[in-house]
Amino acid sequence: MRWFVGWRMHVANAVICLAIGASAGSYATNTWWKAKERDRLAEQVKKANEQIEREQASDDATQATGEAVAVAVDRVQWRTRTLIREVPVYVTPETDAAYGSLPIGFVRLHDAAATGTAPVPLGTGESDGDPSGVAPSTAIGGVVDNYGTCHVWREQVLGWQDWYRTQSALWAGEAPERPAERP
């Protein structure tokens, strides 16, 4: 009988040890899973912060590019307005009077080039040398204005190119190059 009681005591000890072991194992497993979850969440937070930093850098670059383009466009428009005001200095009323109006052939060809179309055909009895009614000062004022518009577009296109290069580098995780200064 003693053996039977001793055996029961061993079984009870074994059950207690098993319960303690299962508890310890469960605690260790739970701690391990919590550590894994904590690491996973820390990695997500790190990626989210990197995304926020990239977006902020992207916004800053967009703002800087927009400001640089606005300054360049203002400079071009100021220069164009100044040149238009100077037309009477370089093409004086005396010059207009001396040359009269430009030949219609010049005006037709200029207008065709400006619109990207074929020159308008001459009417019956017209010649390319006939006067157009357009004074040289009027023509040069239009040319200066057109060139000014083209320079504005140039600055805008260069700004878009700078913006694209900067954004591409930022989103690729690289340091963007500073855009070159333009005259």
PDB file of N, CA, C and O in Angstrom, residues 43-119:
ATOM      1  N   GLU A  43       8.416  48.114 -36.734  1.00  0.00           N
ATOM      2  CA  GLU A  43       8.810  48.200 -38.142  1.00  0.00           C
ATOM      3  C   GLU A  43       7.767  48.982 -38.940  1.00  0.00           C
ATOM      4  O   GLU A  43       8.118  49.795 -39.797  1.00  0.00           O
ATOM      5  N   GLN A  44       6.486  48.766 -38.649  1.00  0.00           N
ATOM      6  CA  GLN A  44       5.433  49.519 -39.329  1.00  0.00           C
ATOM      7  C   GLN A  44       5.526  51.005 -39.003  1.00  0.00           C
ATOM      8  O   GLN A  44       5.364  51.847 -39.885  1.00  0.00           O
ATOM      9  N   VAL A  45       5.785  51.326 -37.750  1.00  0.00           N
ATOM     10  CA  VAL A  45       5.928  52.724 -37.342  1.00  0.00           C
ATOM     11  C   VAL A  45       7.124  53.349 -38.049  1.00  0.00           C
ATOM     12  O   VAL A  45       7.052  54.478 -38.546  1.00  0.00           O
ATOM     13  N   LYS A  46       8.218  52.594 -38.135  1.00  0.00           N
ATOM     14  CA  LYS A  46       9.420  53.090 -38.809  1.00  0.00           C
ATOM     15  C   LYS A  46       9.115  53.374 -40.289  1.00  0.00           C
ATOM     16  O   LYS A  46       9.466  54.441 -40.806  1.00  0.00           O
ATOM     17  N   LYS A  47       8.430  52.448 -40.956  1.00  0.00           N
ATOM     18  CA  LYS A  47       8.089  52.649 -42.371  1.00  0.00           C
ATOM     19  C   LYS A  47       7.128  53.824 -42.538  1.00  0.00           C
ATOM     20  O   LYS A  47       7.259  54.607 -43.478  1.00  0.00           O
ATOM     21  N   ALA A  48       6.170  53.952 -41.635  1.00  0.00           N
ATOM     22  CA  ALA A  48       5.225  55.072 -41.708  1.00  0.00           C
ATOM     23  C   ALA A  48       5.956  56.400 -41.521  1.00  0.00           C
ATOM     24  O   ALA A  48       5.682  57.371 -42.231  1.00  0.00           O
ATOM     25  N   ASN A  49       6.887  56.444 -40.589  1.00  0.00           N
ATOM     26  CA  ASN A  49       7.662  57.676 -40.376  1.00  0.00           C
ATOM     27  C   ASN A  49       8.528  58.002 -41.590  1.00  0.00           C
ATOM     28  O   ASN A  49       8.659  59.175 -41.964  1.00  0.00           O
ATOM     29  N   GLU A  50       9.121  56.984 -42.205  1.00  0.00           N
ATOM     30  CA  GLU A  50       9.908  57.210 -43.422  1.00  0.00           C
ATOM     31  C   GLU A  50       9.021  57.748 -44.538  1.00  0.00           C
ATOM     32  O   GLU A  50       9.416  58.659 -45.276  1.00  0.00           O
ATOM     33  N   GLN A  51       7.802  57.196 -44.656  1.00  0.00           N
ATOM     34  CA  GLN A  51       6.857  57.673 -45.674  1.00  0.00           C
ATOM     35  C   GLN A  51       6.476  59.128 -45.406  1.00  0.00           C
ATOM     36  O   GLN A  51       6.442  59.942 -46.323  1.00  0.00           O
ATOM     37  N   ILE A  52       6.234  59.451 -44.157  1.00  0.00           N
ATOM     38  CA  ILE A  52       5.885  60.830 -43.796  1.00  0.00           C
ATOM     39  C   ILE A  52       7.040  61.767 -44.126  1.00  0.00           C
ATOM     40  O   ILE A  52       6.832  62.855 -44.677  1.00  0.00           O
ATOM     41  N   GLU A  53       8.265  61.358 -43.828  1.00  0.00           N
ATOM     42  CA  GLU A  53       9.440  62.186 -44.133  1.00  0.00           C
ATOM     43  C   GLU A  53       9.594  62.381 -45.640  1.00  0.00           C
ATOM     44  O   GLU A  53       9.899  63.477 -46.102  1.00  0.00           O
ATOM     45  N   ARG A  54       9.378  61.296 -46.424  1.00  0.00           N
ATOM     46  CA  ARG A  54       9.472  61.414 -47.882  1.00  0.00           C
ATOM     47  C   ARG A  54       8.404  62.362 -48.413  1.00  0.00           C
ATOM     48  O   ARG A  54       8.665  63.186 -49.283  1.00  0.00           O
ATOM     49  N   GLU A  55       7.187  62.228 -47.896  1.00  0.00           N
ATOM     50  CA  GLU A  55       6.113  63.105 -48.359  1.00  0.00           C
ATOM     51  C   GLU A  55       6.388  64.556 -47.985  1.00  0.00           C
ATOM     52  O   GLU A  55       6.115  65.452 -48.778  1.00  0.00           O
ATOM     53  N   GLN A  56       6.939  64.779 -46.801  1.00  0.00           N
ATOM     54  CA  GLN A  56       7.268  66.149 -46.397  1.00  0.00           C
ATOM     55  C   GLN A  56       8.374  66.714 -47.296  1.00  0.00           C
ATOM     56  O   GLN A  56       8.301  67.854 -47.741  1.00  0.00           O
ATOM     57  N   ALA A  57       9.396  65.894 -47.577  1.00  0.00           N
ATOM     58  CA  ALA A  57      10.472  66.332 -48.467  1.00  0.00           C
ATOM     59  C   ALA A  57       9.919  66.594 -49.867  1.00  0.00           C
ATOM     60  O   ALA A  57      10.310  67.563 -50.531  1.00  0.00           O
ATOM     61  N   SER A  58       8.987  65.761 -50.310  1.00  0.00           N
ATOM     62  CA  SER A  58       8.360  65.951 -51.616  1.00  0.00           C
ATOM     63  C   SER A  58       7.577  67.261 -51.650  1.00  0.00           C
ATOM     64  O   SER A  58       7.678  68.030 -52.613  1.00  0.00           O
ATOM     65  N   ASP A  59       6.805  67.520 -50.605  1.00  0.00           N
ATOM     66  CA  ASP A  59       6.047  68.775 -50.528  1.00  0.00           C
ATOM     67  C   ASP A  59       6.989  69.977 -50.504  1.00  0.00           C
ATOM     68  O   ASP A  59       6.735  70.984 -51.175  1.00  0.00           O
ATOM     69  N   ASP A  60       8.064  69.869 -49.726  1.00  0.00           N
ATOM     70  CA  ASP A  60       9.035  70.971 -49.654  1.00  0.00           C
ATOM     71  C   ASP A  60       9.675  71.221 -51.015  1.00  0.00           C
ATOM     72  O   ASP A  60       9.853  72.370 -51.429  1.00  0.00           O
ATOM     73  N   ALA A  61      10.019  70.126 -51.706  1.00  0.00           N
ATOM     74  CA  ALA A  61      10.634  70.268 -53.034  1.00  0.00           C
ATOM     75  C   ALA A  61       9.653  70.876 -54.028  1.00  0.00           C
ATOM     76  O   ALA A  61      10.028  71.717 -54.849  1.00  0.00           O
ATOM     77  N   THR A  62       8.394  70.471 -53.943  1.00  0.00           N
ATOM     78  CA  THR A  62       7.377  71.042 -54.820  1.00  0.00           C
ATOM     79  C   THR A  62       7.231  72.537 -54.564  1.00  0.00           C
ATOM     80  O   THR A  62       7.172  73.333 -55.505  1.00  0.00           O
ATOM     81  N   GLN A  63       7.195  72.913 -53.289  1.00  0.00           N
ATOM     82  CA  GLN A  63       7.079  74.325 -52.924  1.00  0.00           C
ATOM     83  C   GLN A  63       8.286  75.114 -53.437  1.00  0.00           C
ATOM     84  O   GLN A  63       8.137  76.189 -54.028  1.00  0.00           O
ATOM     85  N   ALA A  64       9.488  74.576 -53.236  1.00  0.00           N
ATOM     86  CA  ALA A  64      10.706  75.263 -53.669  1.00  0.00           C
ATOM     87  C   ALA A  64      10.740  75.415 -55.193  1.00  0.00           C
ATOM     88  O   ALA A  64      11.106  76.474 -55.717  1.00  0.00           O
ATOM     89  N   THR A  65      10.348  74.357 -55.898  1.00  0.00           N
ATOM     90  CA  THR A  65      10.337  74.425 -57.364  1.00  0.00           C
ATOM     91  C   THR A  65       9.326  75.460 -57.835  1.00  0.00           C
ATOM     92  O   THR A  65       9.616  76.262 -58.735  1.00  0.00           O
ATOM     93  N   GLY A  66       8.148  75.456 -57.231  1.00  0.00           N
ATOM     94  CA  GLY A  66       7.119  76.434 -57.605  1.00  0.00           C
ATOM     95  C   GLY A  66       7.578  77.860 -57.381  1.00  0.00           C
ATOM     96  O   GLY A  66       7.355  78.741 -58.223  1.00  0.00           O
ATOM     97  N   GLU A  67       8.239  78.086 -56.255  1.00  0.00           N
ATOM     98  CA  GLU A  67       8.749  79.429 -55.966  1.00  0.00           C
ATOM     99  C   GLU A  67       9.839  79.838 -56.957  1.00  0.00           C
ATOM    100  O   GLU A  67       9.869  80.976 -57.429  1.00  0.00           O
ATOM    101  N   ALA A  68      10.734  78.897 -57.277  1.00  0.00           N
ATOM    102  CA  ALA A  68      11.816  79.199 -58.226  1.00  0.00           C
ATOM    103  C   ALA A  68      11.241  79.514 -59.613  1.00  0.00           C
ATOM    104  O   ALA A  68      11.703  80.443 -60.288  1.00  0.00           O
ATOM    105  N   VAL A  69      10.244  78.753 -60.043  1.00  0.00           N
ATOM    106  CA  VAL A  69       9.625  79.007 -61.344  1.00  0.00           C
ATOM    107  C   VAL A  69       8.915  80.359 -61.326  1.00  0.00           C
ATOM    108  O   VAL A  69       9.017  81.128 -62.286  1.00  0.00           O
ATOM    109  N   ALA A  70       8.216  80.658 -60.237  1.00  0.00           N
ATOM    110  CA  ALA A  70       7.519  81.953 -60.149  1.00  0.00           C
ATOM    111  C   ALA A  70       8.501  83.117 -60.243  1.00  0.00           C
ATOM    112  O   ALA A  70       8.240  84.107 -60.939  1.00  0.00           O
ATOM    113  N   VAL A  71       9.644  82.991 -59.582  1.00  0.00           N
ATOM    114  CA  VAL A  71      10.665  84.044 -59.646  1.00  0.00           C
ATOM    115  C   VAL A  71      11.200  84.175 -61.071  1.00  0.00           C
ATOM    116  O   VAL A  71      11.342  85.283 -61.600  1.00  0.00           O
ATOM    117  N   ALA A  72      11.483  83.038 -61.710  1.00  0.00           N
ATOM    118  CA  ALA A  72      12.015  83.067 -63.077  1.00  0.00           C
ATOM    119  C   ALA A  72      10.990  83.659 -64.048  1.00  0.00           C
ATOM    120  O   ALA A  72      11.339  84.469 -64.916  1.00  0.00           O
ATOM    121  N   VAL A  73       9.725  83.276 -63.893  1.00  0.00           N
ATOM    122  CA  VAL A  73       8.674  83.802 -64.770  1.00  0.00           C
ATOM    123  C   VAL A  73       8.514  85.307 -64.555  1.00  0.00           C
ATOM    124  O   VAL A  73       8.400  86.068 -65.521  1.00  0.00           O
ATOM    125  N   ASP A  74       8.526  85.734 -63.302  1.00  0.00           N
ATOM    126  CA  ASP A  74       8.434  87.181 -63.022  1.00  0.00           C
ATOM    127  C   ASP A  74       9.583  87.936 -63.680  1.00  0.00           C
ATOM    128  O   ASP A  74       9.386  89.010 -64.246  1.00  0.00           O
ATOM    129  N   ARG A  75      10.781  87.365 -63.600  1.00  0.00           N
ATOM    130  CA  ARG A  75      11.955  88.004 -64.189  1.00  0.00           C
ATOM    131  C   ARG A  75      11.786  88.119 -65.718  1.00  0.00           C
ATOM    132  O   ARG A  75      12.050  89.172 -66.305  1.00  0.00           O
ATOM    133  N   VAL A  76      11.314  87.045 -66.361  1.00  0.00           N
ATOM    134  CA  VAL A  76      11.107  87.057 -67.813  1.00  0.00           C
ATOM    135  C   VAL A  76      10.024  88.069 -68.183  1.00  0.00           C
ATOM    136  O   VAL A  76      10.184  88.842 -69.137  1.00  0.00           O
ATOM    137  N   GLN A  77       8.940  88.074 -67.434  1.00  0.00           N
ATOM    138  CA  GLN A  77       7.851  89.006 -67.752  1.00  0.00           C
ATOM    139  C   GLN A  77       8.298  90.459 -67.556  1.00  0.00           C
ATOM    140  O   GLN A  77       7.935  91.328 -68.351  1.00  0.00           O
ATOM    141  N   TRP A  78       9.072  90.712 -66.517  1.00  0.00           N
ATOM    142  CA  TRP A  78       9.597  92.068 -66.306  1.00  0.00           C
ATOM    143  C   TRP A  78      10.484  92.481 -67.483  1.00  0.00           C
ATOM    144  O   TRP A  78      10.367  93.581 -68.009  1.00  0.00           O
ATOM    145  N   ARG A  79      11.375  91.545 -67.889  1.00  0.00           N
ATOM    146  CA  ARG A  79      12.274  91.834 -69.006  1.00  0.00           C
ATOM    147  C   ARG A  79      11.474  92.085 -70.286  1.00  0.00           C
ATOM    148  O   ARG A  79      11.773  93.000 -71.052  1.00  0.00           O
ATOM    149  N   THR A  80      10.434  91.296 -70.520  1.00  0.00           N
ATOM    150  CA  THR A  80       9.604  91.461 -71.712  1.00  0.00           C
ATOM    151  C   THR A  80       8.884  92.809 -71.696  1.00  0.00           C
ATOM    152  O   THR A  80       8.876  93.526 -72.708  1.00  0.00           O
ATOM    153  N   ARG A  81       8.302  93.169 -70.557  1.00  0.00           N
ATOM    154  CA  ARG A  81       7.625  94.477 -70.458  1.00  0.00           C
ATOM    155  C   ARG A  81       8.619  95.618 -70.705  1.00  0.00           C
ATOM    156  O   ARG A  81       8.293  96.600 -71.377  1.00  0.00           O
ATOM    157  N   THR A  82       9.827  95.472 -70.161  1.00  0.00           N
ATOM    158  CA  THR A  82      10.853  96.502 -70.359  1.00  0.00           C
ATOM    159  C   THR A  82      11.209  96.629 -71.831  1.00  0.00           C
ATOM    160  O   THR A  82      11.304  97.740 -72.368  1.00  0.00           O
ATOM    161  N   LEU A  83      11.385  95.509 -72.503  1.00  0.00           N
ATOM    162  CA  LEU A  83      11.724  95.545 -73.936  1.00  0.00           C
ATOM    163  C   LEU A  83      10.591  96.143 -74.758  1.00  0.00           C
ATOM    164  O   LEU A  83      10.839  96.908 -75.698  1.00  0.00           O
ATOM    165  N   ILE A  84       9.358  95.819 -74.418  1.00  0.00           N
ATOM    166  CA  ILE A  84       8.223  96.386 -75.163  1.00  0.00           C
ATOM    167  C   ILE A  84       8.180  97.904 -74.974  1.00  0.00           C
ATOM    168  O   ILE A  84       7.924  98.653 -75.926  1.00  0.00           O
ATOM    169  N   ARG A  85       8.459  98.370 -73.748  1.00  0.00           N
ATOM    170  CA  ARG A  85       8.505  99.823 -73.517  1.00  0.00           C
ATOM    171  C   ARG A  85       9.631 100.479 -74.312  1.00  0.00           C
ATOM    172  O   ARG A  85       9.563 101.652 -74.650  1.00  0.00           O
ATOM    173  N   GLU A  86      10.694  99.733 -74.616  1.00  0.00           N
ATOM    174  CA  GLU A  86      11.846 100.275 -75.333  1.00  0.00           C
ATOM    175  C   GLU A  86      11.674 100.252 -76.850  1.00  0.00           C
ATOM    176  O   GLU A  86      12.516 100.787 -77.564  1.00  0.00           O
ATOM    177  N   VAL A  87      10.615  99.633 -77.355  1.00  0.00           N
ATOM    178  CA  VAL A  87      10.418  99.564 -78.810  1.00  0.00           C
ATOM    179  C   VAL A  87      10.481 100.950 -79.447  1.00  0.00           C
ATOM    180  O   VAL A  87      11.196 101.144 -80.443  1.00  0.00           O
ATOM    181  N   PRO A  88       9.793 101.985 -78.909  1.00  0.00           N
ATOM    182  CA  PRO A  88       9.868 103.307 -79.566  1.00  0.00           C
ATOM    183  C   PRO A  88      11.277 103.911 -79.549  1.00  0.00           C
ATOM    184  O   PRO A  88      11.591 104.771 -80.370  1.00  0.00           O
ATOM    185  N   VAL A  89      12.140 103.449 -78.627  1.00  0.00           N
ATOM    186  CA  VAL A  89      13.510 103.953 -78.598  1.00  0.00           C
ATOM    187  C   VAL A  89      14.315 103.354 -79.755  1.00  0.00           C
ATOM    188  O   VAL A  89      15.107 104.042 -80.406  1.00  0.00           O
ATOM    189  N   TYR A  90      14.093 102.069 -80.022  1.00  0.00           N
ATOM    190  CA  TYR A  90      14.871 101.384 -81.051  1.00  0.00           C
ATOM    191  C   TYR A  90      14.228 101.426 -82.433  1.00  0.00           C
ATOM    192  O   TYR A  90      14.915 101.358 -83.448  1.00  0.00           O
ATOM    193  N   VAL A  91      12.900 101.468 -82.465  1.00  0.00           N
ATOM    194  CA  VAL A  91      12.193 101.607 -83.740  1.00  0.00           C
ATOM    195  C   VAL A  91      11.334 102.868 -83.583  1.00  0.00           C
ATOM    196  O   VAL A  91      10.196 102.827 -83.148  1.00  0.00           O
ATOM    197  N   THR A  92      11.930 103.967 -83.927  1.00  0.00           N
ATOM    198  CA  THR A  92      11.322 105.283 -83.683  1.00  0.00           C
ATOM    199  C   THR A  92      10.167 105.551 -84.650  1.00  0.00           C
ATOM    200  O   THR A  92      10.052 104.888 -85.696  1.00  0.00           O
ATOM    201  N   PRO A  93       9.341 106.532 -84.316  1.00  0.00           N
ATOM    202  CA  PRO A  93       8.292 106.928 -85.263  1.00  0.00           C
ATOM    203  C   PRO A  93       8.882 107.368 -86.604  1.00  0.00           C
ATOM    204  O   PRO A  93       8.258 107.151 -87.655  1.00  0.00           O
ATOM    205  N   GLU A  94      10.083 107.926 -86.569  1.00  0.00           N
ATOM    206  CA  GLU A  94      10.739 108.303 -87.825  1.00  0.00           C
ATOM    207  C   GLU A  94      11.045 107.067 -88.669  1.00  0.00           C
ATOM    208  O   GLU A  94      10.932 107.081 -89.897  1.00  0.00           O
ATOM    209  N   THR A  95      11.474 105.988 -87.993  1.00  0.00           N
ATOM    210  CA  THR A  95      11.751 104.734 -88.703  1.00  0.00           C
ATOM    211  C   THR A  95      10.465 104.203 -89.311  1.00  0.00           C
ATOM    212  O   THR A  95      10.455 103.749 -90.468  1.00  0.00           O
ATOM    213  N   ASP A  96       9.390 104.233 -88.520  1.00  0.00           N
ATOM    214  CA  ASP A  96       8.093 103.788 -89.053  1.00  0.00           C
ATOM    215  C   ASP A  96       7.716 104.600 -90.279  1.00  0.00           C
ATOM    216  O   ASP A  96       7.266 104.054 -91.299  1.00  0.00           O
ATOM    217  N   ALA A  97       7.919 105.922 -90.193  1.00  0.00           N
ATOM    218  CA  ALA A  97       7.560 106.799 -91.312  1.00  0.00           C
ATOM    219  C   ALA A  97       8.450 106.524 -92.521  1.00  0.00           C
ATOM    220  O   ALA A  97       7.979 106.520 -93.669  1.00  0.00           O
ATOM    221  N   ALA A  98       9.748 106.276 -92.275  1.00  0.00           N
ATOM    222  CA  ALA A  98      10.683 106.041 -93.375  1.00  0.00           C
ATOM    223  C   ALA A  98      10.396 104.723 -94.091  1.00  0.00           C
ATOM    224  O   ALA A  98      10.512 104.638 -95.314  1.00  0.00           O
ATOM    225  N   TYR A  99      10.050 103.694 -93.342  1.00  0.00           N
ATOM    226  CA  TYR A  99       9.826 102.375 -93.949  1.00  0.00           C
ATOM    227  C   TYR A  99       8.368 102.151 -94.299  1.00  0.00           C
ATOM    228  O   TYR A  99       8.049 101.207 -95.019  1.00  0.00           O
ATOM    229  N   GLY A 100       7.505 102.969 -93.776  1.00  0.00           N
ATOM    230  CA  GLY A 100       6.074 102.767 -94.043  1.00  0.00           C
ATOM    231  C   GLY A 100       5.602 101.501 -93.360  1.00  0.00           C
ATOM    232  O   GLY A 100       5.979 101.208 -92.235  1.00  0.00           O
ATOM    233  N   SER A 101       4.816 100.738 -94.046  1.00  0.00           N
ATOM    234  CA  SER A 101       4.363  99.475 -93.450  1.00  0.00           C
ATOM    235  C   SER A 101       5.182  98.328 -94.029  1.00  0.00           C
ATOM    236  O   SER A 101       5.751  98.429 -95.115  1.00  0.00           O
ATOM    237  N   LEU A 102       5.219  97.255 -93.289  1.00  0.00           N
ATOM    238  CA  LEU A 102       5.981  96.077 -93.725  1.00  0.00           C
ATOM    239  C   LEU A 102       5.306  95.443 -94.931  1.00  0.00           C
ATOM    240  O   LEU A 102       4.081  95.531 -95.094  1.00  0.00           O
ATOM    241  N   PRO A 103       6.102  94.768 -95.761  1.00  0.00           N
ATOM    242  CA  PRO A 103       5.499  94.085 -96.914  1.00  0.00           C
ATOM    243  C   PRO A 103       4.540  92.988 -96.439  1.00  0.00           C
ATOM    244  O   PRO A 103       4.774  92.331 -95.421  1.00  0.00           O
ATOM    245  N   ILE A 104       3.483  92.789 -97.187  1.00  0.00           N
ATOM    246  CA  ILE A 104       2.492  91.782 -96.815  1.00  0.00           C
ATOM    247  C   ILE A 104       3.097  90.376 -96.801  1.00  0.00           C
ATOM    248  O   ILE A 104       2.688  89.518 -96.018  1.00  0.00           O
ATOM    249  N   GLY A 105       4.102  90.134 -97.624  1.00  0.00           N
ATOM    250  CA  GLY A 105       4.781  88.830 -97.625  1.00  0.00           C
ATOM    251  C   GLY A 105       5.443  88.552 -96.280  1.00  0.00           C
ATOM    252  O   GLY A 105       5.381  87.431 -95.757  1.00  0.00           O
ATOM    253  N   PHE A 106       6.081  89.578 -95.700  1.00  0.00           N
ATOM    254  CA  PHE A 106       6.706  89.437 -94.382  1.00  0.00           C
ATOM    255  C   PHE A 106       5.647  89.104 -93.335  1.00  0.00           C
ATOM    256  O   PHE A 106       5.814  88.190 -92.531  1.00  0.00           O
ATOM    257  N   VAL A 107       4.569  89.835 -93.334  1.00  0.00           N
ATOM    258  CA  VAL A 107       3.502  89.632 -92.341  1.00  0.00           C
ATOM    259  C   VAL A 107       2.877  88.253 -92.506  1.00  0.00           C
ATOM    260  O   VAL A 107       2.645  87.544 -91.518  1.00  0.00           O
ATOM    261  N   ARG A 108       2.611  87.843 -93.745  1.00  0.00           N
ATOM    262  CA  ARG A 108       2.021  86.520 -93.989  1.00  0.00           C
ATOM    263  C   ARG A 108       2.949  85.411 -93.497  1.00  0.00           C
ATOM    264  O   ARG A 108       2.497  84.473 -92.828  1.00  0.00           O
ATOM    265  N   LEU A 109       4.225  85.526 -93.807  1.00  0.00           N
ATOM    266  CA  LEU A 109       5.181  84.498 -93.391  1.00  0.00           C
ATOM    267  C   LEU A 109       5.346  84.483 -91.872  1.00  0.00           C
ATOM    268  O   LEU A 109       5.387  83.416 -91.242  1.00  0.00           O
ATOM    269  N   HIS A 110       5.410  85.665 -91.268  1.00  0.00           N
ATOM    270  CA  HIS A 110       5.520  85.750 -89.805  1.00  0.00           C
ATOM    271  C   HIS A 110       4.296  85.118 -89.138  1.00  0.00           C
ATOM    272  O   HIS A 110       4.418  84.339 -88.197  1.00  0.00           O
ATOM    273  N   ASP A 111       3.113  85.457 -89.601  1.00  0.00           N
ATOM    274  CA  ASP A 111       1.886  84.915 -89.015  1.00  0.00           C
ATOM    275  C   ASP A 111       1.807  83.401 -89.185  1.00  0.00           C
ATOM    276  O   ASP A 111       1.370  82.681 -88.281  1.00  0.00           O
ATOM    277  N   ALA A 112       2.254  82.918 -90.354  1.00  0.00           N
ATOM    278  CA  ALA A 112       2.254  81.467 -90.591  1.00  0.00           C
ATOM    279  C   ALA A 112       3.205  80.769 -89.621  1.00  0.00           C
ATOM    280  O   ALA A 112       2.880  79.725 -89.050  1.00  0.00           O
ATOM    281  N   ALA A 113       4.380  81.353 -89.424  1.00  0.00           N
ATOM    282  CA  ALA A 113       5.353  80.760 -88.495  1.00  0.00           C
ATOM    283  C   ALA A 113       4.817  80.795 -87.066  1.00  0.00           C
ATOM    284  O   ALA A 113       4.985  79.847 -86.293  1.00  0.00           O
ATOM    285  N   ALA A 114       4.152  81.877 -86.704  1.00  0.00           N
ATOM    286  CA  ALA A 114       3.627  82.017 -85.337  1.00  0.00           C
ATOM    287  C   ALA A 114       2.506  81.028 -85.057  1.00  0.00           C
ATOM    288  O   ALA A 114       2.377  80.519 -83.946  1.00  0.00           O
ATOM    289  N   THR A 115       1.699  80.737 -86.067  1.00  0.00           N
ATOM    290  CA  THR A 115       0.561  79.829 -85.858  1.00  0.00           C
ATOM    291  C   THR A 115       0.876  78.395 -86.243  1.00  0.00           C
ATOM    292  O   THR A 115       0.104  77.490 -85.931  1.00  0.00           O
ATOM    293  N   GLY A 116       1.994  78.188 -86.915  1.00  0.00           N
ATOM    294  CA  GLY A 116       2.359  76.829 -87.326  1.00  0.00           C
ATOM    295  C   GLY A 116       1.523  76.331 -88.495  1.00  0.00           C
ATOM    296  O   GLY A 116       1.291  75.134 -88.625  1.00  0.00           O
ATOM    297  N   THR A 117       1.087  77.250 -89.340  1.00  0.00           N
ATOM    298  CA  THR A 117       0.262  76.884 -90.492  1.00  0.00           C
ATOM    299  C   THR A 117       0.932  77.375 -91.770  1.00  0.00           C
ATOM    300  O   THR A 117       1.928  78.095 -91.734  1.00  0.00           O
ATOM    301  N   ALA A 118       0.335  77.028 -92.880  1.00  0.00           N
ATOM    302  CA  ALA A 118       0.836  77.513 -94.181  1.00  0.00           C
ATOM    303  C   ALA A 118       0.437  78.978 -94.333  1.00  0.00           C
ATOM    304  O   ALA A 118      -0.588  79.410 -93.802  1.00  0.00           O
ATOM    305  N   PRO A 119       1.256  79.747 -95.049  1.00  0.00           N
ATOM    306  CA  PRO A 119       0.883  81.155 -95.270  1.00  0.00           C
ATOM    307  C   PRO A 119      -0.463  81.268 -95.993  1.00  0.00           C
ATOM    308  O   PRO A 119      -0.797  80.444 -96.827  1.00  0.00           O
TER     309      PRO A 119
END
